[in-house]
Amino acid sequence: MKSHVRVVVIGGGVVGCSVLYHLTKLGWTEVALIERSELTSGSTWHAAGGFHTLNADPNIAALQGYTIKLYRELEEITGLSCGLHHVGGLTIATSPERMDFLKAERAKHRHMGLKTEIVGPEEIKKISPIVDTEGVIGALYDPLDGHLDPSGTTHAYARAARLKGAEVYLHNRVVALEPRPDGGWDVVTEQGTIVAEHVVNAGGLWAREVGAMAGLALPCLPMEHQYLVTEDIPEVYENERELPHVMDPGGESYLRQEGRGLVLGVYEQGCEHWAVDGTPWDFGHSLLPDKLPRMMDQLELAYHRYPCLERAGVKRLINGPMVFAPDGNPLVGPVPGLKGYWCACAVMAGFSQGGGVGLTLAEWMVEGEPSRDVFAFDVARFGDYCTPGFVLDKTRENYQRRFAISYPNEELPAGRPLRATPAYGLWKARRAVFGSAHGLEHVNYFAPEGEPLYETPSFRRSNAFAQIGAECRAVRTGVGFTEIHNFGKYDVSGPGAEAWLNRVMANRMPREGRMTLTPMLSPKGRLIGDFTVARLGPERFQLTASYAAQAYHMRWFETHLPERGVTLRNVSLDRIGFQIAGPRARDLLARITEADVSAAAFPFLAVRTLAIGILPATVSRVTYTGDLGYEIYVASHHQAALYETLVAAGADLGLTPFGMRAMMSLRLEKPFGSWMREYKPDYTPAETGLDRFVSFAKNDFIGRDAALGERDTPPGRRLSCLVVEADDADVWADEPIWKDDRVVGFVTSGGYAHHAEKSVALGFVPTEMIAEGARFDIEILGQRRPATLITQSLFDPEGTRMRG
Ligand SMILES: Cc1cc2nc3c(=O)[nH]c(=O)nc-3n(C[C@H](O)[C@H](O)[C@H](O)COP(=O)(O)OP(=O)(O)OC[C@H]3O[C@@H](n4cnc5c(N)ncnc54)[C@H](O)[C@@H]3O)c2cc1C
């Protein structure tokens, strides 16, 4: 074994081997993989080997597409066989809701260049004659689906890496990780210590244990999973072609051909975790005891869907463990706060995603950032809110929902409530319907008396539609209030604070008492943050941004923080409060403070320290509703008192609570973009219009060269606003935008703008097509809807309400 390498990858499953290969592919050859046993000694060896592109997140779907196309490349490089069977796959729908879901997925695929298609029952029967189509409405057919040999593929990755100089050390367990003063790691193994600049946790079933070696409690747990292999079936081996995969989400099952028989796997609702307290080190090429009774409900449905199964004997049953994160996506990337420690674990679909995970991590390590937004994978999408009980509940829920329809307005129940502010009980008493993000409860809307305290999951306008409209109108015609807890908030202070912020943010920092909006850019000029900065004192700033991006932003800040002169604190849940918005907002504020809050004394984008009643508060004149409005921040223990103060003063002004659904509708009328919808690392300032908040006069800030380049060579697409002739369904995200018979763009977000009474879509269209009144079509649930581009905002285009 070498004594020093640049990277040690811990774990020789399909994911670790893919990471190793991709590091060498991108030019890092001083790399080694350490495996405690043989390659494939975790989940990998007993996988069913299926792969597919279907994923609700377009970037993950693209990485799955990359993975599938990579296998041929691996075979060519190594001469080894991955045992590929490109047989295509059907995902069938037995309910109108599932059909809506598949149509929405198909629509997304258009601008991703994936050649999926919607097929009817007759076509299904032709593609897979063993399917009984009773009750089937249709299916999505994906020609890229297929399966492979898990062991052959893992060895092909390893061989391809070795050919480029990587080392693979087998039968050598990593027993400890010790950080070095130079920022690297001593990787202590059974056969001695190897020094590495970077370590990658690809420990699969033992990812938690490899995390614990560095003091980490990774949010993931193994779940048992079962599939059976049948004896030979005449309907199978007599068929002319190899049968395609069939996913029957209604039956929670997947099926494919294996030799002359079939493989049938099920996601049992009565699922079980495995080794919750830790994966034993002596578990290897082992399986768990069969639990056939647990599969019986799904098997019964499968016998109905594939009658030939009833006549087939079961050759073997596989019950093996695989690791899930709370949302079922992998944990990838640099771990916040741990220099040189990277994750590539919790990959529960290693043969669909392993290549993409390897590529992403290698790009991140070698080039400094991945080439696309991978927040859905990012280990930093979770935070310290993930208690063991939360992880247990969410991983169970995720397993059970493996085949569930993901509705865009759906709020999942497991692991809630977890975090809540003092206002939670107050809102509950007002019939709040809650949502949750990053472990924190927020109000979506308030259900009127007699209405259910539950929003029906739907791709169409939900039962909350009328109430959201009422909340929007209350804001636009009087004054509304809602919480401001779900922003990430950071206090930055010290003699070096301004200079540091001027370096990490693209805009110039404001003067004392003022606020500024600013993008944060990566070195390649991509959007990695969309911040509001308030200067609270000569050396003190408050930053606000997306709540869910806290760990992501803190990781970036901490990596770039100077050794002295700047103090950074995450104060997200310490500073909470309410925003008030609407034409009567100033009247309300004037009633609860002695200070002069006239437009002249307290203009737009000003920030003041005020006494609100008897409470000390920081008040900023800004609101995401695009109306006249203020955000009132207090210490969390003062929030309930602030609530009482507002309610008492606002009663005769018609003060009305509103939720996030109304806020997201109101912002469309400006239109304001939103983090992870319009603004994310896939896009740049010029594409999104955020270049108006880039200070090119500043000499030095991260991403400046790239932003300057964009100014000289304008981008080919730009974020635009369109009014859609919708029916009972509005856009959510990723719908294709058509011009004549061509898909020319895609939607980033949208919905119904209740005050303007218009269905609105935000999305990217080619720059040359942008003109007031330009006509497009947007595909919503399989139907093309006419859409008209607008260049003036639907509400307050002159900004007199917001700024006046
Ligand atoms: C029954 C079943 C069916 C499945 N079917 C499919 C399917 O059809 N399609 C699909 O895409 N996925 C499927 N999966 C999931 C798939 O198996 C996993 O996504 C994949 O194997 C994960 O690979 P990995 O490399 O992350 O982890 P693992 O395969 O668990 O590999 C981790 C490796 O790290 C090594 N290791 C751990 N700790 C150390 C240490 N301290 N020192 C040295 N080495 C260490 C282990 O020995 C092991 O070899 C299935 C899983 C199960 C259980």
mmCIF file with all atom_site columns, N, CA, C and O in Angstrom, residues 52 75 117 142 198 201 215 299 392 395 411 425 469 499 531 569 585 591 621-622 644 668 677 682 764 801:
data_model
loop_
_atom_site.group_PDB
_atom_site.id
_atom_site.type_symbol
_atom_site.label_atom_id
_atom_site.label_alt_id
_atom_site.label_comp_id
_atom_site.label_asym_id
_atom_site.label_entity_id
_atom_site.label_seq_id
_atom_site.pdbx_PDB_ins_code
_atom_site.Cartn_x
_atom_site.Cartn_y
_atom_site.Cartn_z
_atom_site.occupancy
_atom_site.B_iso_or_equiv
_atom_site.pdbx_formal_charge
_atom_site.auth_seq_id
_atom_site.auth_comp_id
_atom_site.auth_asym_id
_atom_site.auth_atom_id
_atom_site.pdbx_PDB_model_num
ATOM 1   N N  . HIS A 1 52  ? -33.011 2.989   -14.713 1.00 0.00 ? 52  HIS A N  1
ATOM 2   C CA . HIS A 1 52  ? -34.039 3.784   -15.402 1.00 0.00 ? 52  HIS A CA 1
ATOM 3   C C  . HIS A 1 52  ? -33.706 5.263   -15.252 1.00 0.00 ? 52  HIS A C  1
ATOM 4   O O  . HIS A 1 52  ? -32.916 5.648   -14.379 1.00 0.00 ? 52  HIS A O  1
ATOM 5   N N  . GLU A 1 75  ? -17.500 -0.671  -20.961 1.00 0.00 ? 75  GLU A N  1
ATOM 6   C CA . GLU A 1 75  ? -17.213 -1.946  -21.634 1.00 0.00 ? 75  GLU A CA 1
ATOM 7   C C  . GLU A 1 75  ? -16.107 -1.771  -22.672 1.00 0.00 ? 75  GLU A C  1
ATOM 8   O O  . GLU A 1 75  ? -15.206 -2.597  -22.790 1.00 0.00 ? 75  GLU A O  1
ATOM 9   N N  . GLU A 1 117 ? -42.354 8.042   -24.176 1.00 0.00 ? 117 GLU A N  1
ATOM 10  C CA . GLU A 1 117 ? -43.656 8.305   -24.795 1.00 0.00 ? 117 GLU A CA 1
ATOM 11  C C  . GLU A 1 117 ? -44.793 7.720   -23.962 1.00 0.00 ? 117 GLU A C  1
ATOM 12  O O  . GLU A 1 117 ? -44.599 6.754   -23.208 1.00 0.00 ? 117 GLU A O  1
ATOM 13  N N  . ASP A 1 142 ? -40.134 4.102   -21.570 1.00 0.00 ? 142 ASP A N  1
ATOM 14  C CA . ASP A 1 142 ? -38.787 4.677   -21.650 1.00 0.00 ? 142 ASP A CA 1
ATOM 15  C C  . ASP A 1 142 ? -37.848 3.663   -22.285 1.00 0.00 ? 142 ASP A C  1
ATOM 16  O O  . ASP A 1 142 ? -37.559 2.613   -21.693 1.00 0.00 ? 142 ASP A O  1
ATOM 17  N N  . HIS A 1 198 ? -7.754  14.023  0.722   1.00 0.00 ? 198 HIS A N  1
ATOM 18  C CA . HIS A 1 198 ? -9.219  13.913  0.762   1.00 0.00 ? 198 HIS A CA 1
ATOM 19  C C  . HIS A 1 198 ? -9.613  12.474  1.062   1.00 0.00 ? 198 HIS A C  1
ATOM 20  O O  . HIS A 1 198 ? -8.965  11.550  0.567   1.00 0.00 ? 198 HIS A O  1
ATOM 21  N N  . ASN A 1 201 ? -16.328 9.041   1.644   1.00 0.00 ? 201 ASN A N  1
ATOM 22  C CA . ASN A 1 201 ? -17.109 8.004   2.312   1.00 0.00 ? 201 ASN A CA 1
ATOM 23  C C  . ASN A 1 201 ? -18.061 7.388   1.289   1.00 0.00 ? 201 ASN A C  1
ATOM 24  O O  . ASN A 1 201 ? -19.094 7.949   0.961   1.00 0.00 ? 201 ASN A O  1
ATOM 25  N N  . GLY A 1 215 ? -16.731 11.842  13.367  1.00 0.00 ? 215 GLY A N  1
ATOM 26  C CA . GLY A 1 215 ? -17.644 12.558  14.270  1.00 0.00 ? 215 GLY A CA 1
ATOM 27  C C  . GLY A 1 215 ? -18.980 12.924  13.655  1.00 0.00 ? 215 GLY A C  1
ATOM 28  O O  . GLY A 1 215 ? -19.705 13.751  14.188  1.00 0.00 ? 215 GLY A O  1
ATOM 29  N N  . LEU A 1 299 ? -47.826 -9.268  -3.750  1.00 0.00 ? 299 LEU A N  1
ATOM 30  C CA . LEU A 1 299 ? -47.787 -10.438 -4.644  1.00 0.00 ? 299 LEU A CA 1
ATOM 31  C C  . LEU A 1 299 ? -49.166 -10.718 -5.228  1.00 0.00 ? 299 LEU A C  1
ATOM 32  O O  . LEU A 1 299 ? -49.294 -11.037 -6.411  1.00 0.00 ? 299 LEU A O  1
ATOM 33  N N  . LEU A 1 392 ? -35.538 7.924   11.225  1.00 0.00 ? 392 LEU A N  1
ATOM 34  C CA . LEU A 1 392 ? -36.258 6.643   11.230  1.00 0.00 ? 392 LEU A CA 1
ATOM 35  C C  . LEU A 1 392 ? -37.623 6.788   10.548  1.00 0.00 ? 392 LEU A C  1
ATOM 36  O O  . LEU A 1 392 ? -37.984 6.017   9.654   1.00 0.00 ? 392 LEU A O  1
ATOM 37  N N  . THR A 1 395 ? -37.242 7.757   6.637   1.00 0.00 ? 395 THR A N  1
ATOM 38  C CA . THR A 1 395 ? -36.750 6.701   5.745   1.00 0.00 ? 395 THR A CA 1
ATOM 39  C C  . THR A 1 395 ? -37.836 5.641   5.541   1.00 0.00 ? 395 THR A C  1
ATOM 40  O O  . THR A 1 395 ? -38.003 5.127   4.434   1.00 0.00 ? 395 THR A O  1
ATOM 41  N N  . GLU A 1 411 ? -47.658 17.765  1.148   1.00 0.00 ? 411 GLU A N  1
ATOM 42  C CA . GLU A 1 411 ? -46.853 17.878  2.363   1.00 0.00 ? 411 GLU A CA 1
ATOM 43  C C  . GLU A 1 411 ? -46.870 16.511  3.031   1.00 0.00 ? 411 GLU A C  1
ATOM 44  O O  . GLU A 1 411 ? -47.931 16.008  3.377   1.00 0.00 ? 411 GLU A O  1
ATOM 45  N N  . GLY A 1 425 ? -48.599 27.402  17.775  1.00 0.00 ? 425 GLY A N  1
ATOM 46  C CA . GLY A 1 425 ? -49.875 27.162  18.463  1.00 0.00 ? 425 GLY A CA 1
ATOM 47  C C  . GLY A 1 425 ? -50.893 28.253  18.151  1.00 0.00 ? 425 GLY A C  1
ATOM 48  O O  . GLY A 1 425 ? -52.102 27.986  18.051  1.00 0.00 ? 425 GLY A O  1
ATOM 49  N N  . GLY A 1 469 ? -56.791 32.586  -2.569  1.00 0.00 ? 469 GLY A N  1
ATOM 50  C CA . GLY A 1 469 ? -57.241 33.811  -3.241  1.00 0.00 ? 469 GLY A CA 1
ATOM 51  C C  . GLY A 1 469 ? -57.708 34.849  -2.229  1.00 0.00 ? 469 GLY A C  1
ATOM 52  O O  . GLY A 1 469 ? -57.366 36.040  -2.334  1.00 0.00 ? 469 GLY A O  1
ATOM 53  N N  . ALA A 1 499 ? -15.435 44.097  4.039   1.00 0.00 ? 499 ALA A N  1
ATOM 54  C CA . ALA A 1 499 ? -14.528 43.661  2.968   1.00 0.00 ? 499 ALA A CA 1
ATOM 55  C C  . ALA A 1 499 ? -14.820 42.206  2.584   1.00 0.00 ? 499 ALA A C  1
ATOM 56  O O  . ALA A 1 499 ? -14.836 41.851  1.393   1.00 0.00 ? 499 ALA A O  1
ATOM 57  N N  . PHE A 1 531 ? -29.250 36.805  -1.847  1.00 0.00 ? 531 PHE A N  1
ATOM 58  C CA . PHE A 1 531 ? -29.284 37.327  -0.478  1.00 0.00 ? 531 PHE A CA 1
ATOM 59  C C  . PHE A 1 531 ? -29.865 38.734  -0.406  1.00 0.00 ? 531 PHE A C  1
ATOM 60  O O  . PHE A 1 531 ? -29.734 39.528  -1.348  1.00 0.00 ? 531 PHE A O  1
ATOM 61  N N  . ARG A 1 569 ? -22.398 34.212  12.411  1.00 0.00 ? 569 ARG A N  1
ATOM 62  C CA . ARG A 1 569 ? -23.295 33.365  13.213  1.00 0.00 ? 569 ARG A CA 1
ATOM 63  C C  . ARG A 1 569 ? -24.556 33.063  12.414  1.00 0.00 ? 569 ARG A C  1
ATOM 64  O O  . ARG A 1 569 ? -25.109 33.959  11.771  1.00 0.00 ? 569 ARG A O  1
ATOM 65  N N  . ALA A 1 585 ? -50.240 48.692  5.590   1.00 0.00 ? 585 ALA A N  1
ATOM 66  C CA . ALA A 1 585 ? -49.137 48.227  6.441   1.00 0.00 ? 585 ALA A CA 1
ATOM 67  C C  . ALA A 1 585 ? -48.489 49.390  7.206   1.00 0.00 ? 585 ALA A C  1
ATOM 68  O O  . ALA A 1 585 ? -48.131 49.256  8.386   1.00 0.00 ? 585 ALA A O  1
ATOM 69  N N  . ARG A 1 591 ? -49.048 52.608  14.338  1.00 0.00 ? 591 ARG A N  1
ATOM 70  C CA . ARG A 1 591 ? -49.798 52.415  15.583  1.00 0.00 ? 591 ARG A CA 1
ATOM 71  C C  . ARG A 1 591 ? -48.982 51.706  16.662  1.00 0.00 ? 591 ARG A C  1
ATOM 72  O O  . ARG A 1 591 ? -49.318 51.757  17.827  1.00 0.00 ? 591 ARG A O  1
ATOM 73  N N  . ARG A 1 621 ? -37.749 47.635  5.571   1.00 0.00 ? 621 ARG A N  1
ATOM 74  C CA . ARG A 1 621 ? -38.854 47.974  4.660   1.00 0.00 ? 621 ARG A CA 1
ATOM 75  C C  . ARG A 1 621 ? -38.707 47.221  3.359   1.00 0.00 ? 621 ARG A C  1
ATOM 76  O O  . ARG A 1 621 ? -38.143 47.702  2.376   1.00 0.00 ? 621 ARG A O  1
ATOM 77  N N  . VAL A 1 622 ? -39.217 46.036  3.396   1.00 0.00 ? 622 VAL A N  1
ATOM 78  C CA . VAL A 1 622 ? -39.113 45.160  2.228   1.00 0.00 ? 622 VAL A CA 1
ATOM 79  C C  . VAL A 1 622 ? -40.150 44.059  2.397   1.00 0.00 ? 622 VAL A C  1
ATOM 80  O O  . VAL A 1 622 ? -40.514 43.722  3.525   1.00 0.00 ? 622 VAL A O  1
ATOM 81  N N  . GLU A 1 644 ? -49.343 39.393  19.609  1.00 0.00 ? 644 GLU A N  1
ATOM 82  C CA . GLU A 1 644 ? -50.450 40.042  20.335  1.00 0.00 ? 644 GLU A CA 1
ATOM 83  C C  . GLU A 1 644 ? -50.495 41.530  19.996  1.00 0.00 ? 644 GLU A C  1
ATOM 84  O O  . GLU A 1 644 ? -51.570 42.110  19.811  1.00 0.00 ? 644 GLU A O  1
ATOM 85  N N  . LEU A 1 668 ? -45.639 36.304  -7.756  1.00 0.00 ? 668 LEU A N  1
ATOM 86  C CA . LEU A 1 668 ? -45.711 36.108  -9.206  1.00 0.00 ? 668 LEU A CA 1
ATOM 87  C C  . LEU A 1 668 ? -46.160 37.382  -9.917  1.00 0.00 ? 668 LEU A C  1
ATOM 88  O O  . LEU A 1 668 ? -45.876 37.580  -11.097 1.00 0.00 ? 668 LEU A O  1
ATOM 89  N N  . ARG A 1 677 ? -35.900 27.726  -7.599  1.00 0.00 ? 677 ARG A N  1
ATOM 90  C CA . ARG A 1 677 ? -36.829 27.681  -8.731  1.00 0.00 ? 677 ARG A CA 1
ATOM 91  C C  . ARG A 1 677 ? -36.179 28.500  -9.860  1.00 0.00 ? 677 ARG A C  1
ATOM 92  O O  . ARG A 1 677 ? -35.612 27.944  -10.778 1.00 0.00 ? 677 ARG A O  1
ATOM 93  N N  . ASP A 1 682 ? -27.712 26.228  -11.724 1.00 0.00 ? 682 ASP A N  1
ATOM 94  C CA . ASP A 1 682 ? -27.789 25.984  -13.169 1.00 0.00 ? 682 ASP A CA 1
ATOM 95  C C  . ASP A 1 682 ? -27.796 27.291  -13.951 1.00 0.00 ? 682 ASP A C  1
ATOM 96  O O  . ASP A 1 682 ? -27.583 27.273  -15.162 1.00 0.00 ? 682 ASP A O  1
ATOM 97  N N  . PHE A 1 764 ? -37.519 29.988  -18.826 1.00 0.00 ? 764 PHE A N  1
ATOM 98  C CA . PHE A 1 764 ? -36.468 30.439  -19.745 1.00 0.00 ? 764 PHE A CA 1
ATOM 99  C C  . PHE A 1 764 ? -36.924 30.287  -21.193 1.00 0.00 ? 764 PHE A C  1
ATOM 100 O O  . PHE A 1 764 ? -37.428 29.220  -21.574 1.00 0.00 ? 764 PHE A O  1
ATOM 101 N N  . ARG A 1 801 ? -46.442 51.435  -5.158  1.00 0.00 ? 801 ARG A N  1
ATOM 102 C CA . ARG A 1 801 ? -46.911 50.855  -3.887  1.00 0.00 ? 801 ARG A CA 1
ATOM 103 C C  . ARG A 1 801 ? -45.727 50.368  -3.061  1.00 0.00 ? 801 ARG A C  1
ATOM 104 O O  . ARG A 1 801 ? -45.623 50.640  -1.869  1.00 0.00 ? 801 ARG A O  1
#
